[in-house]
XYZ file of C-alpha atoms in Angstrom:
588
model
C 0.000 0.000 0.000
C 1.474 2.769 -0.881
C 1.997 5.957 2.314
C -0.614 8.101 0.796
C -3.547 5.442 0.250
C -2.396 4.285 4.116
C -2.468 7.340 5.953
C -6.263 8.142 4.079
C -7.134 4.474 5.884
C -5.666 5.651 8.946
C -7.609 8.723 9.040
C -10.583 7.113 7.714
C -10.459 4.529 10.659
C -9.520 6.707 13.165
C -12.298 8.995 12.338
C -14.742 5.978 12.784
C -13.262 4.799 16.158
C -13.932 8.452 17.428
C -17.483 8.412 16.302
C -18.395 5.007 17.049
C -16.495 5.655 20.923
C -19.013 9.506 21.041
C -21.669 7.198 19.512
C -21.291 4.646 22.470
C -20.834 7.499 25.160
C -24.434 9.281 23.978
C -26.406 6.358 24.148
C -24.481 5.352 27.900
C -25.607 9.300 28.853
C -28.949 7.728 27.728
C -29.347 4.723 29.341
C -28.094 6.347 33.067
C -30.471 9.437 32.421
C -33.022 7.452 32.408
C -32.007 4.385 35.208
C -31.661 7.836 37.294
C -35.007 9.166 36.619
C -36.710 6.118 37.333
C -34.664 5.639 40.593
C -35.933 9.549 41.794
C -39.518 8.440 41.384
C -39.103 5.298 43.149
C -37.364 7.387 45.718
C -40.095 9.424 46.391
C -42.043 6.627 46.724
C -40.211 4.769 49.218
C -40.448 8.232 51.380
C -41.731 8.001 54.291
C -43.480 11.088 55.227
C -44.534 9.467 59.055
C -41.223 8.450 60.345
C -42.178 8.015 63.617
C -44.466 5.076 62.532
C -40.929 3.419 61.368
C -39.302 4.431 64.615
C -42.632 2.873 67.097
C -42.475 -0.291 64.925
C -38.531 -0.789 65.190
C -38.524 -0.285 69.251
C -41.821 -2.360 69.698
C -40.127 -5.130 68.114
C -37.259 -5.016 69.871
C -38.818 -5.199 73.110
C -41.499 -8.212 71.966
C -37.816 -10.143 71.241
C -35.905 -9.469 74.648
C -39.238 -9.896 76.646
C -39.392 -13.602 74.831
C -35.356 -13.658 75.281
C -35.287 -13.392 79.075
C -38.448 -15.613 79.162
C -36.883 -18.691 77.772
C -34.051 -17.642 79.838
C -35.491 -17.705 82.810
C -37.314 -20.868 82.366
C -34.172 -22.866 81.638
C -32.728 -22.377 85.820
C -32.167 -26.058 87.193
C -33.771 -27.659 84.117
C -32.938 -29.594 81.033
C -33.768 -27.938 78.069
C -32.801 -28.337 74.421
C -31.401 -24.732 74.464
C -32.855 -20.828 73.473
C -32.346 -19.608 70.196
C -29.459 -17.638 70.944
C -30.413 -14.876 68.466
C -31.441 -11.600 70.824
C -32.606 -9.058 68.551
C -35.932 -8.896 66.174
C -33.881 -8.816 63.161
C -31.789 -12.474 64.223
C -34.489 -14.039 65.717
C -36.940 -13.476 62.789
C -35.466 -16.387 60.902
C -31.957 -17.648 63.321
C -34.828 -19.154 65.460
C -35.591 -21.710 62.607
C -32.988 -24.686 62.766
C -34.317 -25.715 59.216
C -33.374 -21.833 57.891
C -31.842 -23.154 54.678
C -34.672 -24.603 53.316
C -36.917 -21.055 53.624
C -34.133 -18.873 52.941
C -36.252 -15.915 52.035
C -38.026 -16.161 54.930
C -34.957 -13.481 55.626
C -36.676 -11.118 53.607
C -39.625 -10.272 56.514
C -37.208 -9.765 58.898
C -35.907 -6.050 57.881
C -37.170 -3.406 60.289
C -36.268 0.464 60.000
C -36.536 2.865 56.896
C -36.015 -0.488 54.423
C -38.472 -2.152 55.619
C -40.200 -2.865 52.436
C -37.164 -4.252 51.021
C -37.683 -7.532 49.542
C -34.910 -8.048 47.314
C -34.918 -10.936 44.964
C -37.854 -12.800 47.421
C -40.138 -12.907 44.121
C -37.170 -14.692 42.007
C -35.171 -18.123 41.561
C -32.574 -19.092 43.322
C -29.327 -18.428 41.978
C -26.341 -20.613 43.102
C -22.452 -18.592 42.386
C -20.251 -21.223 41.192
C -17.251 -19.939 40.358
C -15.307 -16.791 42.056
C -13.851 -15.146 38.809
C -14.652 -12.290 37.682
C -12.253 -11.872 34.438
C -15.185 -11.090 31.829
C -16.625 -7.519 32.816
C -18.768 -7.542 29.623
C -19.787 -11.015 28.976
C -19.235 -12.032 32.812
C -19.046 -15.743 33.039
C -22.412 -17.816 34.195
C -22.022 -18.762 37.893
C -20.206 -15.685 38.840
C -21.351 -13.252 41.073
C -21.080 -10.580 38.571
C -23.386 -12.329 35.895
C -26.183 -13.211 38.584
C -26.528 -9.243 39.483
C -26.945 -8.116 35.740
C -29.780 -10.262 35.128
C -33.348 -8.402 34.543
C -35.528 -10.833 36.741
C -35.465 -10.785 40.847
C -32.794 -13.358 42.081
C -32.119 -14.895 45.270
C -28.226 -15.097 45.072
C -26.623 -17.930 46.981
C -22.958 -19.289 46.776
C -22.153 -23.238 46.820
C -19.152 -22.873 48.986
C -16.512 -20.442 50.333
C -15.323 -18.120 48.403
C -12.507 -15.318 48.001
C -13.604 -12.830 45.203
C -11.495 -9.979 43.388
C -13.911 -7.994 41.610
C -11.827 -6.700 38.876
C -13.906 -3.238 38.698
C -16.807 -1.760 40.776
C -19.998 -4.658 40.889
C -22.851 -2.766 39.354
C -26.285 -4.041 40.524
C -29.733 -4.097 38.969
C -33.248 -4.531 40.750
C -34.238 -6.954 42.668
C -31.481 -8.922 44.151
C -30.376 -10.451 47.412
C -26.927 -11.699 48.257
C -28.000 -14.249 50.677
C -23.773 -15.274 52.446
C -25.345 -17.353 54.673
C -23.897 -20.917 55.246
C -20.552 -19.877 53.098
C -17.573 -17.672 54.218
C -18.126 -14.912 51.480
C -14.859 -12.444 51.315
C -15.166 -9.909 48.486
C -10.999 -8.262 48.825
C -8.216 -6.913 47.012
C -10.477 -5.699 44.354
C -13.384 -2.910 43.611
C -16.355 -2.741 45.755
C -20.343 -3.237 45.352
C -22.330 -0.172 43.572
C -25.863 -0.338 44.109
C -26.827 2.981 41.697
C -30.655 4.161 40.644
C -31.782 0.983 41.589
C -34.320 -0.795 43.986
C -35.141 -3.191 46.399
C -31.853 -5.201 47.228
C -30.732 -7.274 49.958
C -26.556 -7.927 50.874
C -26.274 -10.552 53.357
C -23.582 -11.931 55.727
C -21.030 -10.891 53.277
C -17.099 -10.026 54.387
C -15.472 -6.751 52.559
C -12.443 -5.583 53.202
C -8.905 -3.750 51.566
C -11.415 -2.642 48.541
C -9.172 -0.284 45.817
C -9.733 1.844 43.837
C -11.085 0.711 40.344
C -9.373 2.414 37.235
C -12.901 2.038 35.408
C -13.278 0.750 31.407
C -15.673 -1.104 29.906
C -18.284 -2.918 32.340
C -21.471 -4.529 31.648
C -24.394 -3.178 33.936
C -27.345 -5.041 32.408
C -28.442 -7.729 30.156
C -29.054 -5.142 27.825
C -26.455 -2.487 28.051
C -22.552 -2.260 28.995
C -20.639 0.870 28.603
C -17.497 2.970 30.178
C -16.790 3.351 33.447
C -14.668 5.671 35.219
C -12.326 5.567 38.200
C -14.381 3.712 41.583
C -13.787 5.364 44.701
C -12.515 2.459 46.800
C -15.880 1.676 48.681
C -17.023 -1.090 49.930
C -20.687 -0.588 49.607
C -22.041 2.856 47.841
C -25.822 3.116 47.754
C -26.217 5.455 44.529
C -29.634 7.375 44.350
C -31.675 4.268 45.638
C -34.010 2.876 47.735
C -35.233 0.093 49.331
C -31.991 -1.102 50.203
C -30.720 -3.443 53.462
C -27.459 -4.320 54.177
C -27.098 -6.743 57.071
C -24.143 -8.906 58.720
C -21.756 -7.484 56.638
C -18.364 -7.359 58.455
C -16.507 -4.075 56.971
C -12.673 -3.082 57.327
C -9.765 -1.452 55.870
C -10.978 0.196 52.403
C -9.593 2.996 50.360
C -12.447 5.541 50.922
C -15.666 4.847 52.950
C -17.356 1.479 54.263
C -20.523 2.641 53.268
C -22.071 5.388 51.215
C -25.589 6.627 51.218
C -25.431 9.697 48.765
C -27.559 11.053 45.939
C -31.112 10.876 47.046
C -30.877 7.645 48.347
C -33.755 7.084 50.425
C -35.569 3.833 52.918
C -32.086 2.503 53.718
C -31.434 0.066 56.853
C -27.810 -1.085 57.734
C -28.445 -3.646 60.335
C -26.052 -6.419 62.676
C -23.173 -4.909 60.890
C -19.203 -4.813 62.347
C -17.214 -2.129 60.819
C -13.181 -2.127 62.076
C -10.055 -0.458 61.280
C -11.110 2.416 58.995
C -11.158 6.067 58.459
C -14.366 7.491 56.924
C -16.826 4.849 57.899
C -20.540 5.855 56.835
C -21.406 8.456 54.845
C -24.979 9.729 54.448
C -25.071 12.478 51.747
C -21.589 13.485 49.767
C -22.415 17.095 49.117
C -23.999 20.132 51.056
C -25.023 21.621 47.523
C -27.173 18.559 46.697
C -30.327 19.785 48.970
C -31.988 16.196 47.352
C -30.709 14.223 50.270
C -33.421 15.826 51.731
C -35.688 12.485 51.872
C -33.266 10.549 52.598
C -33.860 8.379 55.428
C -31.424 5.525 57.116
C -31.507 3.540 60.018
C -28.973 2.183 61.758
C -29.601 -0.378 64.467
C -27.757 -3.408 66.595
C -23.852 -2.514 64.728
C -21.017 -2.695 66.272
C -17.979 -0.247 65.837
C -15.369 -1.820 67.247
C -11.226 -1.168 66.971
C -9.370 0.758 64.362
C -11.808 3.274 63.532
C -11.506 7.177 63.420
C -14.666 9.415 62.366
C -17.669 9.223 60.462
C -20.185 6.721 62.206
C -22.473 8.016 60.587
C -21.220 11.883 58.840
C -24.811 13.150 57.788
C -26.303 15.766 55.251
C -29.623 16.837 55.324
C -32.092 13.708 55.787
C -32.808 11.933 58.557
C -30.940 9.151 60.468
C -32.306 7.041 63.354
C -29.151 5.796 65.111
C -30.915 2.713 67.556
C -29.235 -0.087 69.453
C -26.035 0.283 68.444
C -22.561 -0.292 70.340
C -19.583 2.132 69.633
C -16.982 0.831 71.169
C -14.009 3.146 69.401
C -13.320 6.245 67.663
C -10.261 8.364 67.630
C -11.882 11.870 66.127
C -15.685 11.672 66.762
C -18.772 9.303 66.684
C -21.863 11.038 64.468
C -21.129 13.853 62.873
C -22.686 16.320 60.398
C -23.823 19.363 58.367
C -26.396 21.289 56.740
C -29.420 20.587 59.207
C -29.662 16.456 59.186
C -32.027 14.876 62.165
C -30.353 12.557 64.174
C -32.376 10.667 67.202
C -29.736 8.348 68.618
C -31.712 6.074 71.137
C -30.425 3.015 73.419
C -26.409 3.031 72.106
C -23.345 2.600 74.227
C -20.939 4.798 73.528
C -17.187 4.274 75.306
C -15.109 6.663 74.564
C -11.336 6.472 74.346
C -8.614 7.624 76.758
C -7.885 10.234 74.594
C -9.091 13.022 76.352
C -9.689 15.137 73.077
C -12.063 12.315 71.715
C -14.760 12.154 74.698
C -16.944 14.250 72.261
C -19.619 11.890 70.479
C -20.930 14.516 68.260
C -19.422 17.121 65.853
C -21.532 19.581 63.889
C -18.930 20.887 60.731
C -18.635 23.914 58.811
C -21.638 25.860 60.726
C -21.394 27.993 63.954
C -23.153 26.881 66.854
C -25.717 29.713 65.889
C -26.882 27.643 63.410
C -26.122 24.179 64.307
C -27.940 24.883 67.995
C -31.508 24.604 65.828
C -30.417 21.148 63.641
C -32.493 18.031 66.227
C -29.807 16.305 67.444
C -31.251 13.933 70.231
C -30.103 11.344 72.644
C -32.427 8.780 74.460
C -31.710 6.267 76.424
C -28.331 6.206 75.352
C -25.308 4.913 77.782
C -22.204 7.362 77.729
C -18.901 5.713 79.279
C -15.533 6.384 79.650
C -16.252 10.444 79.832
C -18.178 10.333 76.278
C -20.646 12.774 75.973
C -23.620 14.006 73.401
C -24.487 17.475 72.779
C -28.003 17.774 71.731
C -29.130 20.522 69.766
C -32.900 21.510 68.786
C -35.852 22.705 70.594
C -35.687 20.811 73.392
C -38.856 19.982 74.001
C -38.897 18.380 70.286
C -40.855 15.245 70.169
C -40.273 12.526 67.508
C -43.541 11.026 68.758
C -46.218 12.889 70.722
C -48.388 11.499 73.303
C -49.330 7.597 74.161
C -48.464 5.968 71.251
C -44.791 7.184 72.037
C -42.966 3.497 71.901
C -39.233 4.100 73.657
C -36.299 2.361 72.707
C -33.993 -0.295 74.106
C -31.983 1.435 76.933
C -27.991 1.510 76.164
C -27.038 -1.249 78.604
C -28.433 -3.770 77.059
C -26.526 -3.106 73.164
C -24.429 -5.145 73.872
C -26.784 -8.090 73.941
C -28.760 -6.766 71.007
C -25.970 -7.698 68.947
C -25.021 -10.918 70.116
C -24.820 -12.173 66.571
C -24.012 -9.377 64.455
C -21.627 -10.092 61.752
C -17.666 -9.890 63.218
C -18.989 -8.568 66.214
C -17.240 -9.392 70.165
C -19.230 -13.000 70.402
C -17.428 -13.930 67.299
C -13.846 -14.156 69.429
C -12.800 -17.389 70.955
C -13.543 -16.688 74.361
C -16.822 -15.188 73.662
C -17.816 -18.347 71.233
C -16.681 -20.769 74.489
C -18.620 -19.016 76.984
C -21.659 -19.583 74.203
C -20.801 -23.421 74.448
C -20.542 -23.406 77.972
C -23.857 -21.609 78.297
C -25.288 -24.592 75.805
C -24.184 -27.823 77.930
C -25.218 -26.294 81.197
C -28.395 -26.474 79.561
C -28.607 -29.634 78.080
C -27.028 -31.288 80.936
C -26.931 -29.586 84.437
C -25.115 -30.573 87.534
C -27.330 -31.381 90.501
C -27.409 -28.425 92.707
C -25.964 -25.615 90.570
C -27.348 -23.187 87.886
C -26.072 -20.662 85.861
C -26.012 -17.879 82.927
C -24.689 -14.866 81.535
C -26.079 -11.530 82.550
C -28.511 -9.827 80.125
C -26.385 -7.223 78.449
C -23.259 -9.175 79.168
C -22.029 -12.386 78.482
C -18.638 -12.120 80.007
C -20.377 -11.551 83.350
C -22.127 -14.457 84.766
C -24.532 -14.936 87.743
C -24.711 -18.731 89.250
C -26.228 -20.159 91.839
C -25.386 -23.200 94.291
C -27.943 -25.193 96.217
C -26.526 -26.919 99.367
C -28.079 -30.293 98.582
C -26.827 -33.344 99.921
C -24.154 -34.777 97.732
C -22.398 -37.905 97.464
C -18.954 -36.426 98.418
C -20.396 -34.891 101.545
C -21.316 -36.555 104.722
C -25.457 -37.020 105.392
C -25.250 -34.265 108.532
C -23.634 -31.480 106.523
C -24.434 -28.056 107.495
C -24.428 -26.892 103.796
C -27.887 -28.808 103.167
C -30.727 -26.260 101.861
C -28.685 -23.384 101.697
C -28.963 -20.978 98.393
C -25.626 -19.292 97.555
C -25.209 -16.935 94.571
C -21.771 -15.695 93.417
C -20.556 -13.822 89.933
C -18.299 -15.266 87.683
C -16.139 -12.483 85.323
C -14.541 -13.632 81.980
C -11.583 -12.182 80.275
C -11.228 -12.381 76.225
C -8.131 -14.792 77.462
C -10.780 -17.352 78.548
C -10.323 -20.517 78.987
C -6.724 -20.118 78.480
C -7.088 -18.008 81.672
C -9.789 -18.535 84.705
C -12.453 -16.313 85.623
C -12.315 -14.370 88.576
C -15.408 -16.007 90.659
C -16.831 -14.526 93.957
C -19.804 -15.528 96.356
C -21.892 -13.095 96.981
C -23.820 -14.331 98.969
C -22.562 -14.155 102.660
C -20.201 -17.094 103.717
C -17.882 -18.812 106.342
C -15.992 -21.370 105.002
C -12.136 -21.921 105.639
C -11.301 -21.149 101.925
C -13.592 -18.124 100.984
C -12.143 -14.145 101.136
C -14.244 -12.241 103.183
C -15.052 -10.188 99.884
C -15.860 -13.804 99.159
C -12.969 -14.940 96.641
C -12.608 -18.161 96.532
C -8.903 -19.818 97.457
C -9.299 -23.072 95.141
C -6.196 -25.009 92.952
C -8.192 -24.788 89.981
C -8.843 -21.198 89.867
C -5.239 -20.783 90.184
C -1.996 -22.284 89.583
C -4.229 -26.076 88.734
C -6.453 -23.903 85.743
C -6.784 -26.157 82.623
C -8.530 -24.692 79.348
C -10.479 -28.280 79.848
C -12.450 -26.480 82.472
C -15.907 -25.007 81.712
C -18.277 -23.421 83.979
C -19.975 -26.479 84.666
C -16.577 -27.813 86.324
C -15.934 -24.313 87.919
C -19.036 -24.671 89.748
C -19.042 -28.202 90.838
C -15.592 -27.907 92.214
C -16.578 -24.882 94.450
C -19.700 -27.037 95.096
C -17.586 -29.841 96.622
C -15.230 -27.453 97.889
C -18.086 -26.321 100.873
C -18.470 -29.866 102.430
C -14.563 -30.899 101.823
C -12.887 -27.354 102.816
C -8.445 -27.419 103.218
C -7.715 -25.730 106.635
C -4.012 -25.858 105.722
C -4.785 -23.690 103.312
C -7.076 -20.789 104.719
C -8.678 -17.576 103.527
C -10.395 -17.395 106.340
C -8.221 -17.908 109.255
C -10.831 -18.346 112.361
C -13.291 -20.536 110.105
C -10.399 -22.812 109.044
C -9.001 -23.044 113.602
C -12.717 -23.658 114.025
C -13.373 -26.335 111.245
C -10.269 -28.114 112.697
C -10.416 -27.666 116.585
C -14.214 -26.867 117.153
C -16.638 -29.061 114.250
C -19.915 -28.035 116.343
C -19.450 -24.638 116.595
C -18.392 -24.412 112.768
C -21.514 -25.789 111.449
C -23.390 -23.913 114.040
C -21.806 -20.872 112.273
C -22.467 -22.326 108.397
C -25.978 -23.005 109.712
C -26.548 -19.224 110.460
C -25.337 -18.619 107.141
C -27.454 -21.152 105.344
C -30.550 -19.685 107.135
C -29.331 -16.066 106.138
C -29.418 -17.544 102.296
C -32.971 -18.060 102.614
C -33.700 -14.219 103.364
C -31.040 -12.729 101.512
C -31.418 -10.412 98.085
C-alpha cells in the first residue's frame, strides 16, 4: 500500500473509532439518564413522610424479642432444656430461630425493620447458586459468577455453593431486585473494587465479608443484560448506595478500604444497615456526599444493633440533610468523633453505648462541621436512652422539648445497657472471638445437661459476666449431717477475652464462712489458680466450688478463724455455716 492510500485508511479509521467511541458514550448518557429518573420516582415513593411510625415499629419489636429472650431464659434455671435460640434481637431471631433456615431462605426477607423495611430483594425470584469466584469477563461475565447473577433483569435470590474469596476486577454494578443471601458460606469480596448499588431498587446484601477494597481504574463494564458501557475511576468503597431505595445491608463485616465502608449519597432514600461490624477504617458511613445537593433531603437511614469496634476514626455516621435514626447500636471506638454532620440532618440516637477512648480530646460523640453553633444549635440532634462511658458525651441541639412522637403511642427504645446483647450475633462482632464463642458453648451444655445443685447464665447485656447459683443439697462427696444442706448461695463469675486459656475471677456473693472463701468472698481453690486447665468449663468451675463447701483445706485458709474452728471446734463451725445457710434463705 502505498503511504498516501495508508495514511487516508488511517484517518478514515480513526475517524470511525472516534465516532463510534461519542456514539457509544451518547447512548451510555442515555441509558443512566433514564435508570436515574426512574430511581428519583421510586425514591419518592419509598419516602416516608410518618417516620415516627418506622421508629414505634422498630422499638416495639425489639422489646417483643428481649421480653421472649429473658423468658426462655429464665425458664431454663435447674432444668434440662434443648437450648434458646441464641439470636437476641428482632432482626436475628426473625429467621436464626428456625434450625431448618436453609430450606426457607427468604423467609430473611420479613425480617428487615427500619426505613427499608419494604425491602424484599430478589424474594419474588429463583434461586441463583455462584459457582465460580472469577470475575475476568466484565462484559460477557461468566455464568455462575457473582457478577453475571446481578446483571440479570428478573429478581434473584443469590446464593454461593461454597466459600469463596472474590477480586472484583472493577466496581460490581447491581440491577433490581437482588439479594446476596452469604449465609452458610464464608463470602470475602478483597483486594479488588467494591459493590455499587446505583438508581436501583429493592436489594438485599447478606452476611457478606469486605475488606482492603481499591480503587477501580474504570473501562468497559457490563451493567445489564441489555447495556454495557465505560466506566470511570471507583472510589474504593465497599458498599455505595447510589440514588436508591429500598436497600438493606445486614451482617456485613466491613474493614480497611480505600475511601468509605458505606455510602448513602444522591437521594438515596428507605435505607437500613443492620447487625453490621465495621473495624479499622477512616471514613466509615457516609450519608449524603455534598452540602449543595439539597436532594438528600428524603433521605432516610436507620442504623440499628452494629457494632464499631477497633481501628476506627470518624464518620459513624457523617450526615447531610435527611434523617438518620441511630438505635441499638454499640460504639466501642473512635479516635476523632462518633456522628457527625452538616447542613441541618435529624439525628435521634436512642439506646447506644458509647465508650469513649482515653484520649481526652475524643470524649466528644458529636461534631456539627462547617456551621457555627448559631446555626447548628436549631439542627435536632437527640439522645435517648443512650449509655455514655468512659467520659463520652452528646451534645443535643434543637428545641428541646422536640418530640419525635407525641403522646401515648410514644414506643421508647432499648436502653444503652443492654446493646451489647442486642448484637449478640451481628456479623464480626465481640461474640465472634474465641472466648466469647466458648462461653456460648458453655452456656449450651449447662443447659442440656446440668449438675445437681448448681445453675447458671450470663447476665442480660453481658455475656462475660455471669450470675450462678449453688444449692446446698446433699451430695455424694459430703457426709449425710452437713451443714451446707438447703442453703442458696449466689456468686458472679467475670470472663476475660483470654478465657479458657485463663480462669475467671469467681466470687460468692452471697454471705459465707468457710475456711477457703475471702471475706469479699474470693474463693482460694487449685483450679482457679496455679491447677487452671482450658479443659475447664463453667460447669466444672461450679461443681468444684460445690464440693469445695463440704470438703474445705484448713491448711490452706482464707479465712483464718473458720479454718481453727473447722479443725479444733466441728460443732461450733456448722453452728456458724448453719446461720449462714438460714441467712441464704432471706437474703437479696
Amino acid at each position: 500500500m502505498d503511504p498516501i492510500r495508508f495514511v487516508l485508511v488511517f484517518l478514515i479509521s480513526l475517524v470511525a473509532l472516534v465516532t463510534a467511541k461519542a456514539n457509544n458514550t451518547e447512548t451510555d448518557d442515555i441509558v443512566w439518564r433514564e435508570r436515574a429518573l426512574q430511581a428519583r420516582q421510586a425514591n419518592q415513593q419509598a419516602y416516608e413522610p410518618n417516620p415516627h411510625i418506622v421508629l414505634n415499629h422498630l422499638n416495639s419489636h425489639v422489646h417483643k424479642a428481649f421480653k421472649g429472650y429473658n423468658s426462655t431464659r429464665r425458664g431454663l434455671v435447674g432444668k434440662r432444656h434443648s437450648g434458646p435460640c441464641e439470636a437476641t434481637n428482632p432482626i436475628d431471631q426473625c429467621w436464626r430461630c428456625d434450625p431448618h433456615w436453609e430450606k426457607n431462605r427468604k423467609k430473611l426477607a420479613d425480617c428487615v425493620l427500619g426505613f427499608g423495611r419494604h425491602t424484599t430483594g430478589g424474594k419474588a425470584g429463583k434461586i441463583y447458586m455462584v459457582t465460580d469466584p472469577s470475575d475476568n469477563d466484565l462484559v460477557n461475565p461468566k455464568p455462575g459468577t457473582l457478577r453475571h447473577a446481578v446483571i440479570q433483569t428478573e429478581p434473584l435470590w443469590i446464593i454461593f455453593a461454597r466459600h469463596m474469596v472474590i477480586r472484583l476486577s472493577q466496581e460490581l454494578i447491581f440491577t433490581c431486585n437482588k439479594t446476596i443471601d452469604g449465609r452458610g458460606a464464608q463470602i470475602q469480596i478483597t483486594n479488588g473494587a467494591g459493590f455499587m448499588i446505583q438508581y436501583v431498587s429493592n436489594v438485599i446484601i447478606h452476611n457478606i465479608k469486605i475488606y482492603d477494597i481499591k480503587v477501580g481504574s474504570g473501562g468497559l463494564v457490563r451493567d445489564s443484560i441489555t447495556h454495557y458501557g465505560q466506566r470511570g475511576q471507583s472510589d474504593g468503597d465497599a458498599v455505595s448506595v447510589f440514588g436508591s431505595s429500598n436497600i438493606w445491608l445486614d451482617h456485613l463485616s466491613l474493614s480497611s478500604c480505600y475511601d468509605g465502608l458505606i455510602d448513602v449519597v444522591k437521594g438515596s432514600t428507605a435505607v437500613t444497615i443492620s447487625n453490621c461490624h465495621f473495624a479499622r477504617h477512616n471514613d466509615v458511613l457516609l450519608f449524603g456526599a455534598s452540602d449543595s445537593y439539597s436532594d438528600d433531603k428524603i433521605m432516610q437511614v436507620t442504623l440499628a444493633f452494629n457494632h464499631f469496634g477497633k481501628g476506627l476514626i470518624q464518620r459513624m455516621p457523617r450526615v447531610r440533610y435527611g434523617y438518620t435514626h441511630i438505635v441499638n447500636n454499640d460504639y466501642t471506638n473512635w479516635e476523632m468523633y462518633a456522628i457527625g454532620g452538616s447542613q441541618g440532618p435529624t439525628l435521634l440516637s436512642q439506646g447506644n453505648r458509647f465508650i469513649a477512648s482515653d484520649n481526652m480530646n475524643a470524649k466528644e460523640v458529636t461534631k456539627r462541621e462547617y456551621t457555627t453553633e448559631s446555626v447548628w444549635k436549631n439542627w435536632v440532634w437527640k439522645s435517648e436512652g443512650d449509655v455514655l462511658q468512659n467520659g463520652a458525651f452528646f451534645i443535643q441541639s434543637g428545641d428541646p422539648h422536640h418530640k419525635f412522637v407525641h403522646g401515648p403511642e410514644y414506643i421508647p427504645p432499648k436502653p444503652g445497657q443492654f446493646a451489647s446483647t442486642l448484637l449478640s450475633a451481628s456479623a464480626g462482632n465481640n461474640m465472634s472471638t474465641p472466648s466469647r464463642k466458648r462461653l456460648m458453648r458453655d452456656f449450651k451444655r449447662l443447659q442440656h445437661d446440668p449438675p445437681a445443685g448448681i445453675s447458671g447464665a450470663p447476665q442480660d447485656n453481658n455475656i462475660m459476666l455471669w450470675n450462678a447459683v449453688i444449692f446446698g443439697t446433699l451430695q455424694l462427696s459430703c457426709p449425710d449431717d452437713t451443714p451446707w444442706d438447703g442453703g442458696t448461695f449466689k456468686l458472679t463469675l467475670q470472663f476475660t477475652e483470654d478465657y479458657p486459656n485463663k480462669p475467671p475471677t469467681v466470687r460468692f456473693v452471697s454471705r459465707m464462712f468457710h475456711p477457703n472463701i475471702y471475706a469479699d468472698g474470693s474463693i482460694c481453690l487449685d483450679i482457679l489458680q496455679n491447677q487452671w486447665s482450658p479443659i475447664y468449663d463453667v460447669a466444672a468451675i461450679l461443681t468444684s466450688i460445690q464440693s469445695l463447701l463440704c470438703d474445705p483445706n484448713p491448711n490452706s485458709p482464707a479465712n483464718s478463724e473458720a479454718a481453727r474452728m473447722f479443725s479444733e471446734n466441728k460443732r461450733e463451725y456448722n453452728r456458724r455455716v448453719r446461720e449462714i445457710v438460714e441467712q441464704s434463705w432471706t437474703a437479696d
